[in-house]
Amino acid sequence: MNQPKFFVTPGYGEYMLNELHYSQAVKIGDRVETSGQGGWDDDLQIPESLADEIAQAFRNVERTLATAGASWEDVVHINSYHVGGLPPEVNEVMVKLYSLRLENRLFEHSSAINGTI
């Protein structure tokens, strides 16, 4: 059986490891799973604009995947969690960013809004 290898995203991931005791990604064999990625920067600041926050979250996913030797090309499933409802802007921005990174490939997606699926 393959042993898990844990990865820490440089910057904010180091804080998460040191203060919260978890890594941003784990790799077992050729499978990579990431922990939740928010729209924060390396100083854990979140942009004021919702669109900018979502774009930062996508960049954080990309950075974390790269740390574990993966990329958006390897993504087959995405969970997304939304607090406070789902304004139309969220879907608009996410569809745009998915199409840029996944090049219109199909993938499995599940969402939870305010804790419900």
Tab-separated table of C-alpha atoms in Angstrom:
chain	number	residue	atom	x	y	z
A	1	MET	CA	0.000	0.000	0.000
A	2	ASN	CA	1.263	3.489	-0.856
A	3	GLN	CA	2.109	5.724	2.057
A	4	PRO	CA	0.504	9.176	2.128
A	5	LYS	CA	2.746	12.157	1.427
A	6	PHE	CA	1.658	15.517	2.811
A	7	PHE	CA	2.285	18.877	1.130
A	8	VAL	CA	2.276	22.435	2.392
A	9	THR	CA	1.557	25.316	0.034
A	10	PRO	CA	4.291	27.945	0.481
A	11	GLY	CA	2.978	31.061	2.223
A	12	TYR	CA	-0.472	30.624	3.765
A	13	GLY	CA	-0.027	26.839	3.918
A	14	GLU	CA	2.852	27.237	6.353
A	15	TYR	CA	0.547	29.154	8.700
A	16	MET	CA	-2.132	26.472	8.366
A	17	LEU	CA	0.402	23.787	9.257
A	18	ASN	CA	2.020	25.636	12.155
A	19	GLU	CA	-1.132	27.081	13.725
A	20	LEU	CA	-3.884	24.654	12.734
A	21	HIS	CA	-1.814	21.479	12.272
A	22	TYR	CA	-2.968	20.432	8.839
A	23	SER	CA	-1.448	20.303	5.387
A	24	GLN	CA	-2.984	21.636	2.206
A	25	ALA	CA	-2.686	18.429	0.173
A	26	VAL	CA	-2.094	14.725	0.532
A	27	LYS	CA	-0.901	12.375	-2.191
A	28	ILE	CA	-1.399	8.619	-2.095
A	29	GLY	CA	0.001	6.930	-5.167
A	30	ASP	CA	-1.009	9.174	-8.052
A	31	ARG	CA	-4.131	10.564	-6.343
A	32	VAL	CA	-4.005	14.062	-4.831
A	33	GLU	CA	-6.632	15.474	-2.492
A	34	THR	CA	-6.590	19.065	-1.291
A	35	SER	CA	-8.009	20.672	1.804
A	36	GLY	CA	-10.381	23.594	1.568
A	37	GLN	CA	-8.953	26.523	-0.349
A	38	GLY	CA	-10.308	29.973	0.328
A	39	GLY	CA	-9.791	33.295	-1.361
A	40	TRP	CA	-7.038	34.463	0.986
A	41	ASP	CA	-3.542	35.610	0.112
A	42	ASP	CA	-0.324	34.605	1.880
A	43	ASP	CA	-1.115	37.104	4.662
A	44	LEU	CA	-4.594	35.542	5.029
A	45	GLN	CA	-6.227	38.711	3.695
A	46	ILE	CA	-9.406	38.284	1.653
A	47	PRO	CA	-10.160	40.673	-1.245
A	48	GLU	CA	-13.154	42.974	-0.862
A	49	SER	CA	-14.638	41.973	-4.215
A	50	LEU	CA	-16.402	38.601	-4.332
A	51	ALA	CA	-15.089	37.993	-7.865
A	52	ASP	CA	-11.516	38.683	-6.709
A	53	GLU	CA	-11.974	36.376	-3.716
A	54	ILE	CA	-13.145	33.533	-5.960
A	55	ALA	CA	-10.272	34.139	-8.396
A	56	GLN	CA	-7.808	34.007	-5.492
A	57	ALA	CA	-9.317	30.711	-4.321
A	58	PHE	CA	-8.760	29.269	-7.808
A	59	ARG	CA	-5.132	30.470	-7.735
A	60	ASN	CA	-4.728	28.839	-4.325
A	61	VAL	CA	-6.063	25.543	-5.674
A	62	GLU	CA	-3.579	25.768	-8.541
A	63	ARG	CA	-0.671	26.507	-6.180
A	64	THR	CA	-1.630	23.662	-3.871
A	65	LEU	CA	-2.002	21.178	-6.721
A	66	ALA	CA	1.429	22.211	-8.053
A	67	THR	CA	2.981	21.674	-4.634
A	68	ALA	CA	1.837	18.042	-4.841
A	69	GLY	CA	2.929	17.626	-8.469
A	70	ALA	CA	-0.530	18.004	-10.011
A	71	SER	CA	-2.432	20.604	-12.029
A	72	TRP	CA	-5.957	21.534	-13.063
A	73	GLU	CA	-5.596	18.954	-15.859
A	74	ASP	CA	-5.721	16.264	-13.158
A	75	VAL	CA	-8.941	17.521	-11.517
A	76	VAL	CA	-11.938	15.182	-11.772
A	77	HIS	CA	-14.047	16.286	-8.789
A	78	ILE	CA	-14.684	19.587	-7.033
A	79	ASN	CA	-16.578	20.252	-3.814
A	80	SER	CA	-17.557	23.866	-3.212
A	81	TYR	CA	-19.067	25.288	-0.056
A	82	HIS	CA	-20.818	28.660	0.035
A	83	VAL	CA	-21.856	30.610	3.122
A	84	GLY	CA	-24.528	33.269	2.908
A	85	GLY	CA	-26.312	32.057	-0.194
A	86	LEU	CA	-25.223	31.971	-3.800
A	87	PRO	CA	-25.465	35.333	-5.589
A	88	PRO	CA	-25.559	35.104	-9.417
A	89	GLU	CA	-22.030	36.571	-9.527
A	90	VAL	CA	-20.669	33.386	-7.928
A	91	ASN	CA	-21.824	31.137	-10.763
A	92	GLU	CA	-20.721	33.638	-13.414
A	93	VAL	CA	-17.194	33.891	-12.021
A	94	MET	CA	-16.851	30.180	-11.261
A	95	VAL	CA	-18.030	29.107	-14.733
A	96	LYS	CA	-15.541	31.515	-16.316
A	97	LEU	CA	-12.669	30.282	-14.137
A	98	TYR	CA	-13.585	26.604	-14.585
A	99	SER	CA	-13.640	27.007	-18.371
A	100	LEU	CA	-10.231	28.718	-18.344
A	101	ARG	CA	-8.616	26.051	-16.194
A	102	LEU	CA	-10.488	22.935	-17.237
A	103	GLU	CA	-10.851	23.910	-20.906
A	104	ASN	CA	-14.511	22.869	-20.930
A	105	ARG	CA	-13.729	19.320	-19.781
A	106	LEU	CA	-16.510	17.701	-17.821
A	107	PHE	CA	-15.909	17.042	-14.143
A	108	GLU	CA	-17.881	15.988	-11.114
A	109	HIS	CA	-19.072	18.868	-8.915
A	110	SER	CA	-20.976	19.034	-5.660
A	111	SER	CA	-21.934	22.143	-3.719
A	112	ALA	CA	-23.181	22.920	-0.253
A	113	ILE	CA	-24.884	26.226	0.461
A	114	ASN	CA	-25.217	27.228	4.098
A	115	GLY	CA	-24.408	23.654	5.065
A	116	THR	CA	-27.019	21.947	2.868
A	117	ILE	CA	-26.304	19.922	-0.233
